[in-house]
PDB file of C-alpha atoms in Angstrom:
ATOM      1  CA  MET A   1     108.964 121.956  91.747  1.00 56.00           C
ATOM      2  CA  SER A   2     105.652 121.572  93.558  1.00 72.00           C
ATOM      3  CA  GLU A   3     104.845 118.530  91.666  1.00 80.00           C
ATOM      4  CA  ASN A   4     108.192 116.925  92.281  1.00 81.00           C
ATOM      5  CA  PHE A   5     107.393 117.182  96.027  1.00 85.00           C
ATOM      6  CA  ILE A   6     104.073 116.092  95.746  1.00 88.00           C
ATOM      7  CA  ILE A   7     105.113 112.785  93.983  1.00 82.00           C
ATOM      8  CA  CYS A   8     107.902 112.101  97.176  1.00 86.00           C
ATOM      9  CA  ILE A   9     105.365 113.165  99.686  1.00 88.00           C
ATOM     10  CA  GLU A  10     102.975 110.480  97.882  1.00 87.00           C
ATOM     11  CA  ALA A  11     105.985 107.822  97.900  1.00 86.00           C
ATOM     12  CA  VAL A  12     106.957 108.218 101.602  1.00 88.00           C
ATOM     13  CA  LEU A  13     103.921 109.176 103.299  1.00 88.00           C
ATOM     14  CA  PRO A  14     102.074 105.813 103.377  1.00 89.00           C
ATOM     15  CA  MET A  15     104.873 104.124 104.851  1.00 85.00           C
ATOM     16  CA  PHE A  16     104.998 106.734 107.531  1.00 87.00           C
ATOM     17  CA  ILE A  17     101.329 106.209 108.102  1.00 92.00           C
ATOM     18  CA  LEU A  18     101.456 102.355 108.239  1.00 91.00           C
ATOM     19  CA  LEU A  19     104.310 102.684 111.021  1.00 88.00           C
ATOM     20  CA  ALA A  20     102.411 105.048 112.993  1.00 91.00           C
ATOM     21  CA  ILE A  21      99.089 102.780 112.774  1.00 94.00           C
ATOM     22  CA  GLY A  22     101.603  99.782 113.927  1.00 91.00           C
ATOM     23  CA  TYR A  23     103.136 101.212 116.649  1.00 90.00           C
ATOM     24  CA  ALA A  24      99.649 102.500 117.632  1.00 94.00           C
ATOM     25  CA  THR A  25      98.589  99.061 118.124  1.00 94.00           C
ATOM     26  CA  ARG A  26     101.237  97.921 120.340  1.00 89.00           C
ATOM     27  CA  ILE A  27     101.028 100.978 122.293  1.00 91.00           C
ATOM     28  CA  VAL A  28      97.166 100.266 123.013  1.00 93.00           C
ATOM     29  CA  GLY A  29      97.606  96.826 123.772  1.00 92.00           C
ATOM     30  CA  LEU A  30      96.450  94.815 120.430  1.00 92.00           C
ATOM     31  CA  VAL A  31      99.634  93.712 119.827  1.00 90.00           C
ATOM     32  CA  ASN A  32     102.294  92.593 122.686  1.00 88.00           C
ATOM     33  CA  ASP A  33     106.162  91.576 121.666  1.00 83.00           C
ATOM     34  CA  SER A  34     105.681  87.934 120.925  1.00 87.00           C
ATOM     35  CA  GLU A  35     102.547  88.351 118.842  1.00 89.00           C
ATOM     36  CA  ALA A  36     104.317  91.380 116.516  1.00 85.00           C
ATOM     37  CA  ASP A  37     107.235  88.402 116.128  1.00 82.00           C
ATOM     38  CA  LYS A  38     104.716  85.829 114.996  1.00 88.00           C
ATOM     39  CA  LEU A  39     102.770  88.349 112.652  1.00 88.00           C
ATOM     40  CA  ASN A  40     106.788  89.365 111.666  1.00 81.00           C
ATOM     41  CA  SER A  41     107.046  85.583 110.882  1.00 84.00           C
ATOM     42  CA  LEU A  42     103.781  85.240 109.113  1.00 88.00           C
ATOM     43  CA  ALA A  43     104.427  87.991 106.826  1.00 86.00           C
ATOM     44  CA  PHE A  44     108.066  86.841 105.924  1.00 82.00           C
ATOM     45  CA  LYS A  45     107.125  83.253 105.098  1.00 88.00           C
ATOM     46  CA  ILE A  46     103.891  83.399 103.699  1.00 91.00           C
ATOM     47  CA  LEU A  47     102.853  87.276 102.375  1.00 91.00           C
ATOM     48  CA  PHE A  48     106.547  88.312 100.746  1.00 86.00           C
ATOM     49  CA  PRO A  49     107.477  85.186  99.274  1.00 89.00           C
ATOM     50  CA  PHE A  50     103.955  85.825  97.159  1.00 93.00           C
ATOM     51  CA  LEU A  51     104.960  89.586  96.564  1.00 86.00           C
ATOM     52  CA  MET A  52     108.179  88.419  95.318  1.00 82.00           C
ATOM     53  CA  PHE A  53     106.832  86.070  92.990  1.00 90.00           C
ATOM     54  CA  ASN A  54     103.798  88.225  92.008  1.00 88.00           C
ATOM     55  CA  ASN A  55     106.006  90.942  90.868  1.00 80.00           C
ATOM     56  CA  ILE A  56     108.587  88.566  88.930  1.00 83.00           C
ATOM     57  CA  TYR A  57     105.452  86.441  87.324  1.00 87.00           C
ATOM     58  CA  SER A  58     103.844  89.126  85.883  1.00 79.00           C
ATOM     59  CA  THR A  59     106.185  90.990  84.272  1.00 75.00           C
ATOM     60  CA  ASP A  60     108.867  90.450  81.207  1.00 76.00           C
ATOM     61  CA  ILE A  61     111.738  88.820  82.925  1.00 74.00           C
ATOM     62  CA  SER A  62     113.649  89.415  79.788  1.00 76.00           C
ATOM     63  CA  GLU A  63     113.292  93.347  80.573  1.00 76.00           C
ATOM     64  CA  SER A  64     113.632  93.120  84.214  1.00 81.00           C
ATOM     65  CA  VAL A  65     117.145  91.788  84.410  1.00 86.00           C
ATOM     66  CA  ASN A  66     119.814  94.306  84.337  1.00 92.00           C
ATOM     67  CA  ARG A  67     123.146  93.005  84.371  1.00 93.00           C
ATOM     68  CA  ASN A  68     124.743  96.673  84.762  1.00 96.00           C
ATOM     69  CA  LEU A  69     122.378  97.619  87.667  1.00 97.00           C
ATOM     70  CA  ILE A  70     123.304  93.903  89.375  1.00 96.00           C
ATOM     71  CA  VAL A  71     126.968  94.653  88.633  1.00 97.00           C
ATOM     72  CA  PHE A  72     126.871  98.160  90.031  1.00 98.00           C
ATOM     73  CA  ALA A  73     124.648  97.428  93.087  1.00 98.00           C
ATOM     74  CA  LEU A  74     126.867  94.354  93.988  1.00 98.00           C
ATOM     75  CA  ALA A  75     129.922  96.433  93.923  1.00 98.00           C
ATOM     76  CA  ALA A  76     128.390  98.840  96.082  1.00 98.00           C
ATOM     77  CA  ILE A  77     127.449  96.858  98.641  1.00 98.00           C
ATOM     78  CA  GLY A  78     131.178  95.075  98.895  1.00 98.00           C
ATOM     79  CA  ILE A  79     132.399  98.743  99.100  1.00 98.00           C
ATOM     80  CA  VAL A  80     129.999  99.809 102.123  1.00 98.00           C
ATOM     81  CA  TYR A  81     130.681  96.422 104.003  1.00 98.00           C
ATOM     82  CA  PHE A  82     134.552  97.263 103.513  1.00 98.00           C
ATOM     83  CA  VAL A  83     134.283 100.658 104.673  1.00 98.00           C
ATOM     84  CA  ALA A  84     131.754  99.945 107.270  1.00 98.00           C
ATOM     85  CA  THR A  85     134.224  97.056 108.560  1.00 97.00           C
ATOM     86  CA  LEU A  86     136.807  99.974 108.917  1.00 97.00           C
ATOM     87  CA  VAL A  87     134.432 102.128 110.815  1.00 97.00           C
ATOM     88  CA  ALA A  88     133.427  99.582 113.292  1.00 97.00           C
ATOM     89  CA  LEU A  89     137.411  98.663 113.546  1.00 96.00           C
ATOM     90  CA  ARG A  90     138.433 102.613 114.602  1.00 96.00           C
ATOM     91  CA  VAL A  91     135.643 103.164 116.661  1.00 95.00           C
ATOM     92  CA  GLU A  92     134.741 100.588 118.607  1.00 94.00           C
ATOM     93  CA  ARG A  93     136.669  97.854 120.744  1.00 92.00           C
ATOM     94  CA  MET A  94     134.123  94.882 121.575  1.00 93.00           C
ATOM     95  CA  PRO A  95     133.801  92.395 119.152  1.00 92.00           C
ATOM     96  CA  GLN A  96     130.001  91.895 119.309  1.00 92.00           C
ATOM     97  CA  SER A  97     129.336  95.647 119.022  1.00 95.00           C
ATOM     98  CA  ARG A  98     131.716  96.017 115.888  1.00 96.00           C
ATOM     99  CA  GLY A  99     129.607  93.091 114.213  1.00 95.00           C
ATOM    100  CA  ALA A 100     126.216  95.031 115.042  1.00 95.00           C
ATOM    101  CA  MET A 101     127.395  98.263 113.860  1.00 97.00           C
ATOM    102  CA  ILE A 102     129.062  96.431 110.215  1.00 97.00           C
ATOM    103  CA  GLN A 103     125.488  95.090 109.896  1.00 96.00           C
ATOM    104  CA  ALA A 104     123.653  98.079 110.642  1.00 97.00           C
ATOM    105  CA  ILE A 105     125.412 100.043 107.863  1.00 98.00           C
ATOM    106  CA  TYR A 106     125.715  97.794 104.915  1.00 97.00           C
ATOM    107  CA  ARG A 107     122.264  95.699 105.386  1.00 96.00           C
ATOM    108  CA  SER A 108     119.046  97.707 104.622  1.00 96.00           C
ATOM    109  CA  ASN A 109     115.355  96.971 104.715  1.00 91.00           C
ATOM    110  CA  PHE A 110     115.328  96.420 101.276  1.00 91.00           C
ATOM    111  CA  VAL A 111     112.090  94.317 101.036  1.00 85.00           C
ATOM    112  CA  ILE A 112     109.794  96.093 103.570  1.00 84.00           C
ATOM    113  CA  MET A 113     110.185  99.630 103.464  1.00 87.00           C
ATOM    114  CA  GLY A 114     112.223  99.661  99.821  1.00 87.00           C
ATOM    115  CA  LEU A 115     109.784  97.632  97.244  1.00 83.00           C
ATOM    116  CA  PRO A 116     107.052  99.836  98.740  1.00 87.00           C
ATOM    117  CA  LEU A 117     108.795 102.802  97.653  1.00 89.00           C
ATOM    118  CA  ALA A 118     109.493 101.515  93.989  1.00 89.00           C
ATOM    119  CA  THR A 119     105.739 100.411  94.252  1.00 86.00           C
ATOM    120  CA  ASN A 120     104.356 103.871  95.310  1.00 88.00           C
ATOM    121  CA  ILE A 121     105.938 105.694  92.487  1.00 90.00           C
ATOM    122  CA  TYR A 122     105.778 103.240  89.861  1.00 87.00           C
ATOM    123  CA  GLY A 123     102.845 101.209  90.512  1.00 78.00           C
ATOM    124  CA  HIS A 124     102.176  97.336  90.994  1.00 66.00           C
ATOM    125  CA  GLY A 125     103.318  95.079  88.193  1.00 64.00           C
ATOM    126  CA  THR A 126     105.966  97.641  86.762  1.00 69.00           C
ATOM    127  CA  ILE A 127     108.645  96.818  89.333  1.00 79.00           C
ATOM    128  CA  GLY A 128     109.898  93.264  88.239  1.00 83.00           C
ATOM    129  CA  VAL A 129     113.682  95.020  87.913  1.00 90.00           C
ATOM    130  CA  THR A 130     113.079  95.965  91.717  1.00 90.00           C
ATOM    131  CA  ALA A 131     111.683  92.087  92.498  1.00 84.00           C
ATOM    132  CA  VAL A 132     114.655  90.468  90.472  1.00 88.00           C
ATOM    133  CA  MET A 133     117.169  92.541  92.621  1.00 91.00           C
ATOM    134  CA  VAL A 134     115.653  91.559  95.977  1.00 85.00           C
ATOM    135  CA  ALA A 135     116.431  87.622  94.271  1.00 83.00           C
ATOM    136  CA  ILE A 136     120.166  89.091  94.294  1.00 88.00           C
ATOM    137  CA  VAL A 137     120.577  91.417  97.292  1.00 91.00           C
ATOM    138  CA  VAL A 138     118.985  89.494 100.000  1.00 86.00           C
ATOM    139  CA  PRO A 139     121.236  86.547  99.700  1.00 86.00           C
ATOM    140  CA  VAL A 140     124.197  88.679  99.669  1.00 90.00           C
ATOM    141  CA  TYR A 141     122.862  90.246 103.008  1.00 92.00           C
ATOM    142  CA  ASN A 142     122.424  87.299 104.329  1.00 84.00           C
ATOM    143  CA  VAL A 143     125.484  85.686 103.768  1.00 87.00           C
ATOM    144  CA  LEU A 144     127.629  88.562 104.939  1.00 92.00           C
ATOM    145  CA  ALA A 145     125.299  89.017 108.229  1.00 90.00           C
ATOM    146  CA  VAL A 146     126.255  85.330 109.100  1.00 85.00           C
ATOM    147  CA  ILE A 147     129.920  85.434 108.321  1.00 89.00           C
ATOM    148  CA  THR A 148     130.347  88.987 110.039  1.00 92.00           C
ATOM    149  CA  LEU A 149     128.521  87.925 113.097  1.00 89.00           C
ATOM    150  CA  GLU A 150     130.231  84.810 113.240  1.00 87.00           C
ATOM    151  CA  ILE A 151     133.465  86.205 112.781  1.00 89.00           C
ATOM    152  CA  TYR A 152     132.942  88.928 115.725  1.00 90.00           C
ATOM    153  CA  ARG A 153     131.597  86.426 118.408  1.00 83.00           C
ATOM    154  CA  LYS A 154     134.554  84.512 117.646  1.00 74.00           C
ATOM    155  CA  GLY A 155     132.690  81.536 116.182  1.00 70.00           C
ATOM    156  CA  LYS A 156     133.141  79.018 113.539  1.00 76.00           C
ATOM    157  CA  ILE A 157     131.884  79.626 109.809  1.00 76.00           C
ATOM    158  CA  LYS A 158     129.777  76.736 108.870  1.00 80.00           C
ATOM    159  CA  VAL A 159     129.852  77.042 104.907  1.00 83.00           C
ATOM    160  CA  HIS A 160     126.931  74.535 104.949  1.00 85.00           C
ATOM    161  CA  LYS A 161     124.952  76.331 107.214  1.00 79.00           C
ATOM    162  CA  ILE A 162     124.842  79.379 105.394  1.00 78.00           C
ATOM    163  CA  ILE A 163     124.261  77.672 102.307  1.00 83.00           C
ATOM    164  CA  LYS A 164     121.183  76.093 103.531  1.00 82.00           C
ATOM    165  CA  ASN A 165     119.980  79.519 105.176  1.00 77.00           C
ATOM    166  CA  VAL A 166     119.952  81.171 101.410  1.00 77.00           C
ATOM    167  CA  LEU A 167     118.408  78.118 100.088  1.00 82.00           C
ATOM    168  CA  THR A 168     115.520  78.009 102.555  1.00 85.00           C
ATOM    169  CA  ASN A 169     115.275  81.496 102.592  1.00 83.00           C
ATOM    170  CA  PRO A 170     111.381  82.373 101.756  1.00 87.00           C
ATOM    171  CA  LEU A 171     112.177  85.447  99.785  1.00 79.00           C
ATOM    172  CA  ILE A 172     114.559  83.737  97.627  1.00 82.00           C
ATOM    173  CA  ILE A 173     112.190  80.718  96.723  1.00 89.00           C
ATOM    174  CA  GLY A 174     109.257  82.963  96.175  1.00 88.00           C
ATOM    175  CA  ALA A 175     111.608  84.914  93.923  1.00 85.00           C
ATOM    176  CA  VAL A 176     113.331  82.084  91.816  1.00 87.00           C
ATOM    177  CA  ALA A 177     109.785  80.445  91.816  1.00 92.00           C
ATOM    178  CA  GLY A 178     108.418  83.467  89.670  1.00 89.00           C
ATOM    179  CA  ILE A 179     111.859  83.639  87.537  1.00 87.00           C
ATOM    180  CA  VAL A 180     111.101  80.169  86.493  1.00 91.00           C
ATOM    181  CA  CYS A 181     107.632  80.781  85.646  1.00 91.00           C
ATOM    182  CA  ALA A 182     108.610  83.928  83.839  1.00 86.00           C
ATOM    183  CA  LEU A 183     111.252  82.171  82.136  1.00 86.00           C
ATOM    184  CA  PHE A 184     109.246  79.082  81.112  1.00 88.00           C
ATOM    185  CA  ARG A 185     106.146  81.172  80.294  1.00 86.00           C
ATOM    186  CA  VAL A 186     104.098  79.228  82.822  1.00 91.00           C
ATOM    187  CA  ASN A 187     100.307  80.450  82.966  1.00 91.00           C
ATOM    188  CA  LEU A 188      98.502  79.751  86.283  1.00 94.00           C
ATOM    189  CA  PRO A 189      94.908  79.233  86.146  1.00 94.00           C
ATOM    190  CA  GLY A 190      92.735  82.204  86.996  1.00 93.00           C
ATOM    191  CA  VAL A 191      91.808  81.424  90.589  1.00 96.00           C
ATOM    192  CA  VAL A 192      95.272  80.748  91.523  1.00 95.00           C
ATOM    193  CA  GLU A 193      96.782  84.303  90.232  1.00 94.00           C
ATOM    194  CA  THR A 194      93.972  85.970  91.819  1.00 95.00           C
ATOM    195  CA  THR A 195      94.648  84.428  95.484  1.00 96.00           C
ATOM    196  CA  ILE A 196      98.564  85.140  94.892  1.00 95.00           C
ATOM    197  CA  SER A 197      97.528  88.915  93.700  1.00 93.00           C
ATOM    198  CA  GLN A 198      95.729  88.719  97.037  1.00 94.00           C
ATOM    199  CA  LEU A 199      98.369  87.746  99.485  1.00 94.00           C
ATOM    200  CA  ALA A 200     100.833  89.813  97.537  1.00 90.00           C
ATOM    201  CA  ALA A 201      98.703  92.985  97.994  1.00 89.00           C
ATOM    202  CA  CYS A 202      98.615  92.136 101.700  1.00 91.00           C
ATOM    203  CA  ALA A 203     102.506  92.239 102.072  1.00 88.00           C
ATOM    204  CA  THR A 204     103.469  95.588 101.940  1.00 82.00           C
ATOM    205  CA  PRO A 205     100.740  97.140 104.516  1.00 90.00           C
ATOM    206  CA  VAL A 206     100.860  94.326 106.938  1.00 89.00           C
ATOM    207  CA  GLY A 207     104.529  94.241 106.769  1.00 86.00           C
ATOM    208  CA  ILE A 208     105.227  97.665 107.431  1.00 87.00           C
ATOM    209  CA  MET A 209     102.405  97.715 110.070  1.00 91.00           C
ATOM    210  CA  ILE A 210     104.198  94.778 111.770  1.00 88.00           C
ATOM    211  CA  LEU A 211     107.652  96.939 111.409  1.00 83.00           C
ATOM    212  CA  GLY A 212     105.942  99.683 113.663  1.00 86.00           C
ATOM    213  CA  ALA A 213     104.106  97.340 116.421  1.00 87.00           C
ATOM    214  CA  SER A 214     107.846  95.672 116.466  1.00 78.00           C
ATOM    215  CA  PHE A 215     109.817  98.771 117.704  1.00 76.00           C
ATOM    216  CA  ARG A 216     111.650  98.202 120.885  1.00 70.00           C
ATOM    217  CA  LEU A 217     113.602 100.889 122.700  1.00 67.00           C
ATOM    218  CA  THR A 218     116.384  99.803 124.781  1.00 65.00           C
ATOM    219  CA  SER A 219     119.087 101.579 126.639  1.00 63.00           C
ATOM    220  CA  VAL A 220     120.273 104.385 124.275  1.00 73.00           C
ATOM    221  CA  LYS A 221     122.705 106.402 126.839  1.00 72.00           C
ATOM    222  CA  ALA A 222     125.683 103.739 126.687  1.00 70.00           C
ATOM    223  CA  GLN A 223     125.263 103.646 122.969  1.00 83.00           C
ATOM    224  CA  THR A 224     124.698 107.350 121.663  1.00 90.00           C
ATOM    225  CA  VAL A 225     128.220 107.453 119.660  1.00 93.00           C
ATOM    226  CA  ASN A 226     127.750 104.193 118.103  1.00 95.00           C
ATOM    227  CA  LEU A 227     124.200 104.372 117.456  1.00 95.00           C
ATOM    228  CA  VAL A 228     124.701 107.809 115.498  1.00 96.00           C
ATOM    229  CA  ILE A 229     127.557 106.448 113.445  1.00 97.00           C
ATOM    230  CA  CYS A 230     125.377 103.708 112.433  1.00 97.00           C
ATOM    231  CA  LEU A 231     122.257 106.003 111.541  1.00 97.00           C
ATOM    232  CA  ILE A 232     124.221 108.711 109.961  1.00 98.00           C
ATOM    233  CA  GLY A 233     126.208 105.881 107.893  1.00 98.00           C
ATOM    234  CA  ARG A 234     123.188 103.870 106.749  1.00 98.00           C
ATOM    235  CA  LEU A 235     120.626 107.208 105.959  1.00 98.00           C
ATOM    236  CA  ILE A 236     122.978 109.709 104.754  1.00 98.00           C
ATOM    237  CA  VAL A 237     126.522 108.545 103.922  1.00 98.00           C
ATOM    238  CA  VAL A 238     125.788 105.333 102.270  1.00 98.00           C
ATOM    239  CA  PRO A 239     122.666 106.461 100.241  1.00 98.00           C
ATOM    240  CA  GLY A 240     124.739 110.011  99.439  1.00 98.00           C
ATOM    241  CA  ALA A 241     127.684 108.350  97.909  1.00 98.00           C
ATOM    242  CA  VAL A 242     126.018 105.196  95.914  1.00 98.00           C
ATOM    243  CA  LEU A 243     123.097 107.534  94.724  1.00 98.00           C
ATOM    244  CA  THR A 244     125.513 110.293  93.439  1.00 98.00           C
ATOM    245  CA  THR A 245     127.884 108.007  91.948  1.00 98.00           C
ATOM    246  CA  ALA A 246     124.680 106.108  89.908  1.00 98.00           C
ATOM    247  CA  ALA A 247     123.385 109.655  88.864  1.00 98.00           C
ATOM    248  CA  LEU A 248     127.001 110.478  87.669  1.00 97.00           C
ATOM    249  CA  ILE A 249     127.119 107.493  85.772  1.00 97.00           C
ATOM    250  CA  GLY A 250     123.612 107.730  84.021  1.00 97.00           C
ATOM    251  CA  ILE A 251     121.487 105.124  85.881  1.00 97.00           C
ATOM    252  CA  ARG A 252     117.748 106.449  85.396  1.00 96.00           C
ATOM    253  CA  ASP A 253     114.290 105.862  86.261  1.00 94.00           C
ATOM    254  CA  ILE A 254     112.916 102.460  87.682  1.00 93.00           C
ATOM    255  CA  ASN A 255     116.721 101.035  88.017  1.00 96.00           C
ATOM    256  CA  PHE A 256     117.609 104.221  90.250  1.00 97.00           C
ATOM    257  CA  VAL A 257     114.717 103.983  91.955  1.00 96.00           C
ATOM    258  CA  THR A 258     115.431 100.608  92.639  1.00 96.00           C
ATOM    259  CA  LEU A 259     119.143 101.643  94.134  1.00 97.00           C
ATOM    260  CA  ILE A 260     117.311 104.121  96.189  1.00 97.00           C
ATOM    261  CA  ALA A 261     114.826 101.158  97.518  1.00 95.00           C
ATOM    262  CA  ILE A 262     118.361  99.301  98.450  1.00 97.00           C
ATOM    263  CA  PHE A 263     120.643 102.059  99.904  1.00 98.00           C
ATOM    264  CA  ALA A 264     118.460 104.520 101.568  1.00 97.00           C
ATOM    265  CA  SER A 265     116.246 102.350 103.142  1.00 95.00           C
ATOM    266  CA  PRO A 266     116.442 101.870 106.922  1.00 94.00           C
ATOM    267  CA  CYS A 267     118.393  99.111 108.581  1.00 95.00           C
ATOM    268  CA  ALA A 268     116.900  95.647 108.005  1.00 89.00           C
ATOM    269  CA  LEU A 269     114.406  94.397 110.589  1.00 78.00           C
ATOM    270  CA  SER A 270     115.980  91.011 110.607  1.00 80.00           C
ATOM    271  CA  SER A 271     119.455  92.273 111.727  1.00 87.00           C
ATOM    272  CA  TYR A 272     118.223  92.695 115.426  1.00 82.00           C
ATOM    273  CA  THR A 273     116.708  89.067 115.472  1.00 75.00           C
ATOM    274  CA  MET A 274     119.767  87.859 113.921  1.00 82.00           C
ATOM    275  CA  ALA A 275     122.222  89.835 116.533  1.00 87.00           C
ATOM    276  CA  ARG A 276     120.253  88.092 119.247  1.00 80.00           C
ATOM    277  CA  GLN A 277     120.329  84.621 118.077  1.00 78.00           C
ATOM    278  CA  MET A 278     124.102  84.995 117.224  1.00 83.00           C
ATOM    279  CA  HIS A 279     125.017  86.784 120.361  1.00 84.00           C
ATOM    280  CA  SER A 280     125.768  89.908 119.038  1.00 90.00           C
ATOM    281  CA  ASP A 281     125.127  93.715 120.633  1.00 91.00           C
ATOM    282  CA  TYR A 282     121.432  93.085 119.994  1.00 87.00           C
ATOM    283  CA  HIS A 283     120.834  96.148 122.204  1.00 85.00           C
ATOM    284  CA  LEU A 284     122.794  98.341 119.280  1.00 92.00           C
ATOM    285  CA  ALA A 285     121.246  96.462 116.512  1.00 90.00           C
ATOM    286  CA  GLY A 286     117.439  96.754 117.883  1.00 85.00           C
ATOM    287  CA  ASN A 287     118.090 100.680 118.332  1.00 89.00           C
ATOM    288  CA  THR A 288     119.509 101.137 114.732  1.00 93.00           C
ATOM    289  CA  VAL A 289     116.301  99.379 113.530  1.00 88.00           C
ATOM    290  CA  VAL A 290     114.146 101.584 115.891  1.00 84.00           C
ATOM    291  CA  PHE A 291     115.490 104.947 114.770  1.00 91.00           C
ATOM    292  CA  SER A 292     116.598 104.557 111.367  1.00 93.00           C
ATOM    293  CA  SER A 293     112.967 103.379 110.869  1.00 89.00           C
ATOM    294  CA  ALA A 294     111.840 106.364 112.122  1.00 86.00           C
ATOM    295  CA  LEU A 295     114.118 108.722 110.592  1.00 92.00           C
ATOM    296  CA  CYS A 296     113.943 107.439 106.981  1.00 90.00           C
ATOM    297  CA  CYS A 297     110.534 108.587 106.334  1.00 86.00           C
ATOM    298  CA  PHE A 298     112.398 112.259 106.160  1.00 92.00           C
ATOM    299  CA  THR A 299     115.673 111.394 104.628  1.00 96.00           C
ATOM    300  CA  MET A 300     114.284 108.779 101.984  1.00 93.00           C
ATOM    301  CA  PHE A 301     112.014 111.936 101.195  1.00 93.00           C
ATOM    302  CA  MET A 302     115.250 114.080 100.971  1.00 95.00           C
ATOM    303  CA  TRP A 303     116.971 111.605  98.550  1.00 97.00           C
ATOM    304  CA  LEU A 304     114.065 111.012  96.258  1.00 95.00           C
ATOM    305  CA  TYR A 305     113.322 114.989  96.254  1.00 95.00           C
ATOM    306  CA  VAL A 306     116.702 115.770  95.314  1.00 96.00           C
ATOM    307  CA  PHE A 307     117.100 113.273  92.408  1.00 96.00           C
ATOM    308  CA  LYS A 308     113.291 113.751  91.082  1.00 94.00           C
ATOM    309  CA  SER A 309     114.260 117.378  91.032  1.00 94.00           C
ATOM    310  CA  MET A 310     117.222 116.819  88.896  1.00 95.00           C
ATOM    311  CA  GLY A 311     115.419 114.333  86.627  1.00 94.00           C
ATOM    312  CA  ILE A 312     116.956 111.510  87.403  1.00 96.00           C
ATOM    313  CA  PHE A 313     113.593 109.161  87.610  1.00 93.00           C
TER     314      PHE A 313
END
């Protein structure tokens, strides 16, 4: 039991420390809000695409694509999205708040918080299956987010815009490039591989620190009920239902940890930015990101410990 406890602590504690360091940089004035936004853009457009590429390029792609895992994850996202919509329609009357609630419950911070979790447990170069899932899950998240926020602000859904956003997403570009190189067994020059590896190594710590520096607390009092519903849904109900089902049908090891990374991660950081750009309830979106990111260090540890103790991974 003590060994399982230590493994789970070692998986979560580094992320908590990096979050705290990032938050401290803003508190002491080293990074302000606008600078944090620029750094977030740098990490999203430069560092994480190289991380996606490196994780897939350095693994055997034939062993990294698990069709059963893909089908299960997509089905789970669809069900979670449907249930989140029913909940939002039941408890909230304002369309803008409904869109923000749905996004908070179904859309996780898979890349910034999920990938490091898998890496901390299995190590660099062994999470190709997780990286491949990024290339599949992130576009689905983005498409659903655009459609949802457009619907609940009564806007017109532009299919060409959605397709463009998906195809130009830096994470998708990095993942697809990695898949192409892996499939065609492209061998890059040593100096290029070293550079890519170094950039990839920067992505996780920088990304989590930027998340900590990006914390914004807006008015919580008027949103207490919706905020609590989103947090319980995102951190407790969704991972509890999905992971229990996965364990019962026999999903194990890195595949199961990948599901933890997808479904037990906090609300996506980009959900705040997207909510603001699309005239949704960005105050609620911002608070769900802040509180879920802080609380997930405890809830993710709980899910890891429970399923590690059961021998699922």
